[in-house]
Amino acid sequence: MVGEYSGFLITNGKKNQLYWQNDEKEYTVRGTITEKEIMRFAESLKRTEKRN
């Protein structure tokens, strides 16, 4: 879970990929970071309004 949304995590040695979607968008976070770090990063994302 990322917030209230389901996702899935793929691990391959040191490389991790996390995929999830909300009602509007799809997200992917990937890198050579731990599962704990990738989850912390994903959960820290906040929606912002687009500025003109």
GROMACS .gro file of N, CA and C in nm:
model
  156
    1MET      N    1   0.084  -0.119   0.000
    1MET     CA    2   0.000   0.000   0.000
    1MET      C    3   0.089   0.125   0.000
    2VAL      N    4   0.050   0.218  -0.085
    2VAL     CA    5   0.111   0.351  -0.083
    2VAL      C    6  -0.002   0.445  -0.046
    3GLY      N    7   0.000   0.493   0.078
    3GLY     CA    8  -0.115   0.567   0.126
    3GLY      C    9  -0.234   0.472   0.129
    4GLU      N   10  -0.340   0.510   0.060
    4GLU     CA   11  -0.460   0.426   0.054
    4GLU      C   12  -0.471   0.346  -0.075
    5TYR      N   13  -0.365   0.347  -0.157
    5TYR     CA   14  -0.370   0.282  -0.288
    5TYR      C   15  -0.281   0.158  -0.293
    6SER      N   16  -0.330   0.055  -0.359
    6SER     CA   17  -0.254  -0.069  -0.376
    6SER      C   18  -0.148  -0.051  -0.483
    7GLY      N   19  -0.039  -0.119  -0.465
    7GLY     CA   20   0.067  -0.117  -0.563
    7GLY      C   21   0.141  -0.249  -0.559
    8PHE      N   22   0.250  -0.257  -0.633
    8PHE     CA   23   0.332  -0.378  -0.624
    8PHE      C   24   0.478  -0.341  -0.635
    9LEU      N   25   0.560  -0.418  -0.565
    9LEU     CA   26   0.703  -0.396  -0.557
    9LEU      C   27   0.775  -0.512  -0.623
   10ILE      N   28   0.869  -0.481  -0.710
   10ILE     CA   29   0.953  -0.581  -0.775
   10ILE      C   30   1.094  -0.561  -0.722
   11THR      N   31   1.153  -0.667  -0.671
   11THR     CA   32   1.290  -0.658  -0.621
   11THR      C   33   1.380  -0.748  -0.703
   12ASN      N   34   1.501  -0.700  -0.727
   12ASN     CA   35   1.599  -0.776  -0.805
   12ASN      C   36   1.736  -0.739  -0.751
   13GLY      N   37   1.777  -0.805  -0.646
   13GLY     CA   38   1.905  -0.771  -0.585
   13GLY      C   39   1.897  -0.634  -0.521
   14LYS      N   40   1.983  -0.543  -0.565
   14LYS     CA   41   1.984  -0.407  -0.512
   14LYS      C   42   1.882  -0.315  -0.581
   15LYS      N   43   1.826  -0.359  -0.692
   15LYS     CA   44   1.732  -0.275  -0.768
   15LYS      C   45   1.589  -0.304  -0.724
   16ASN      N   46   1.513  -0.200  -0.701
   16ASN     CA   47   1.372  -0.213  -0.663
   16ASN      C   48   1.288  -0.124  -0.751
   17GLN      N   49   1.167  -0.170  -0.781
   17GLN     CA   50   1.071  -0.093  -0.859
   17GLN      C   51   0.936  -0.101  -0.789
   18LEU      N   52   0.871   0.014  -0.771
   18LEU     CA   53   0.741   0.020  -0.708
   18LEU      C   54   0.644   0.086  -0.805
   19TYR      N   55   0.530   0.021  -0.825
   19TYR     CA   56   0.426   0.073  -0.916
   19TYR      C   57   0.296   0.085  -0.838
   20TRP      N   58   0.223   0.196  -0.858
   20TRP     CA   59   0.090   0.212  -0.801
   20TRP      C   60   0.016   0.320  -0.878
   21GLN      N   61  -0.113   0.327  -0.857
   21GLN     CA   62  -0.194   0.430  -0.922
   21GLN      C   63  -0.301   0.479  -0.825
   22ASN      N   64  -0.341   0.604  -0.846
   22ASN     CA   65  -0.454   0.657  -0.771
   22ASN      C   66  -0.568   0.675  -0.870
   23ASP      N   67  -0.663   0.756  -0.838
   23ASP     CA   68  -0.779   0.772  -0.927
   23ASP      C   69  -0.747   0.850  -1.053
   24GLU      N   70  -0.631   0.918  -1.057
   24GLU     CA   71  -0.598   1.004  -1.169
   24GLU      C   72  -0.470   0.967  -1.244
   25LYS      N   73  -0.371   0.912  -1.174
   25LYS     CA   74  -0.240   0.894  -1.233
   25LYS      C   75  -0.179   0.760  -1.197
   26GLU      N   76  -0.076   0.721  -1.275
   26GLU     CA   77   0.004   0.602  -1.246
   26GLU      C   78   0.144   0.648  -1.209
   27TYR      N   79   0.205   0.577  -1.114
   27TYR     CA   80   0.336   0.615  -1.064
   27TYR      C   81   0.432   0.497  -1.069
   28THR      N   82   0.560   0.529  -1.091
   28THR     CA   83   0.668   0.431  -1.084
   28THR      C   84   0.784   0.496  -1.013
   29VAL      N   85   0.838   0.426  -0.917
   29VAL     CA   86   0.961   0.468  -0.851
   29VAL      C   87   1.056   0.350  -0.861
   30ARG      N   88   1.176   0.375  -0.907
   30ARG     CA   89   1.272   0.266  -0.917
   30ARG      C   90   1.412   0.317  -0.892
   31GLY      N   91   1.495   0.228  -0.845
   31GLY     CA   92   1.633   0.266  -0.821
   31GLY      C   93   1.706   0.162  -0.739
   32THR      N   94   1.830   0.194  -0.710
   32THR     CA   95   1.914   0.105  -0.630
   32THR      C   96   1.907   0.149  -0.484
   33ILE      N   97   1.787   0.143  -0.428
   33ILE     CA   98   1.762   0.177  -0.289
   33ILE      C   99   1.685   0.062  -0.225
   34THR      N  100   1.684   0.059  -0.094
   34THR     CA  101   1.619  -0.051  -0.024
   34THR      C  102   1.467  -0.041  -0.036
   35GLU      N  103   1.400  -0.152  -0.005
   35GLU     CA  104   1.254  -0.153  -0.005
   35GLU      C  105   1.200  -0.049   0.093
   36LYS      N  106   1.261  -0.039   0.208
   36LYS     CA  107   1.217   0.058   0.308
   36LYS      C  108   1.232   0.201   0.256
   37GLU      N  109   1.343   0.231   0.190
   37GLU     CA  110   1.366   0.365   0.135
   37GLU      C  111   1.270   0.398   0.021
   38ILE      N  112   1.243   0.299  -0.065
   38ILE     CA  113   1.153   0.325  -0.178
   38ILE      C  114   1.010   0.350  -0.129
   39MET      N  115   0.969   0.278  -0.024
   39MET     CA  116   0.835   0.300   0.033
   39MET      C  117   0.827   0.436   0.101
   40ARG      N  118   0.930   0.472   0.173
   40ARG     CA  119   0.932   0.603   0.241
   40ARG      C  120   0.926   0.715   0.137
   41PHE      N  121   1.000   0.701   0.028
   41PHE     CA  122   0.997   0.801  -0.078
   41PHE      C  123   0.857   0.811  -0.140
   42ALA      N  124   0.798   0.699  -0.176
   42ALA     CA  125   0.666   0.698  -0.240
   42ALA      C  126   0.561   0.761  -0.147
   43GLU      N  127   0.566   0.727  -0.020
   43GLU     CA  128   0.467   0.781   0.074
   43GLU      C  129   0.489   0.928   0.102
   44SER      N  130   0.607   0.982   0.070
   44SER     CA  131   0.633   1.124   0.095
   44SER      C  132   0.582   1.213  -0.018
   45LEU      N  133   0.546   1.154  -0.133
   45LEU     CA  134   0.499   1.235  -0.245
   45LEU      C  135   0.366   1.300  -0.211
   46LYS      N  136   0.353   1.426  -0.244
   46LYS     CA  137   0.231   1.502  -0.219
   46LYS      C  138   0.182   1.561  -0.350
   47ARG      N  139   0.051   1.566  -0.366
   47ARG     CA  140  -0.006   1.626  -0.487
   47ARG      C  141  -0.002   1.777  -0.473
   48THR      N  142   0.038   1.845  -0.578
   48THR     CA  143   0.038   1.990  -0.581
   48THR      C  144  -0.043   2.036  -0.701
   49GLU      N  145  -0.098   2.152  -0.690
   49GLU     CA  146  -0.174   2.209  -0.801
   49GLU      C  147  -0.079   2.271  -0.902
   50LYS      N  148  -0.114   2.261  -1.029
   50LYS     CA  149  -0.033   2.317  -1.135
   50LYS      C  150  -0.044   2.469  -1.132
   51ARG      N  151   0.069   2.536  -1.137
   51ARG     CA  152   0.070   2.683  -1.139
   51ARG      C  153   0.087   2.730  -1.281
   52ASN      N  154   0.026   2.844  -1.314
   52ASN     CA  155   0.041   2.904  -1.448
   52ASN      C  156   0.154   3.003  -1.450
   0.00000   0.00000   0.00000
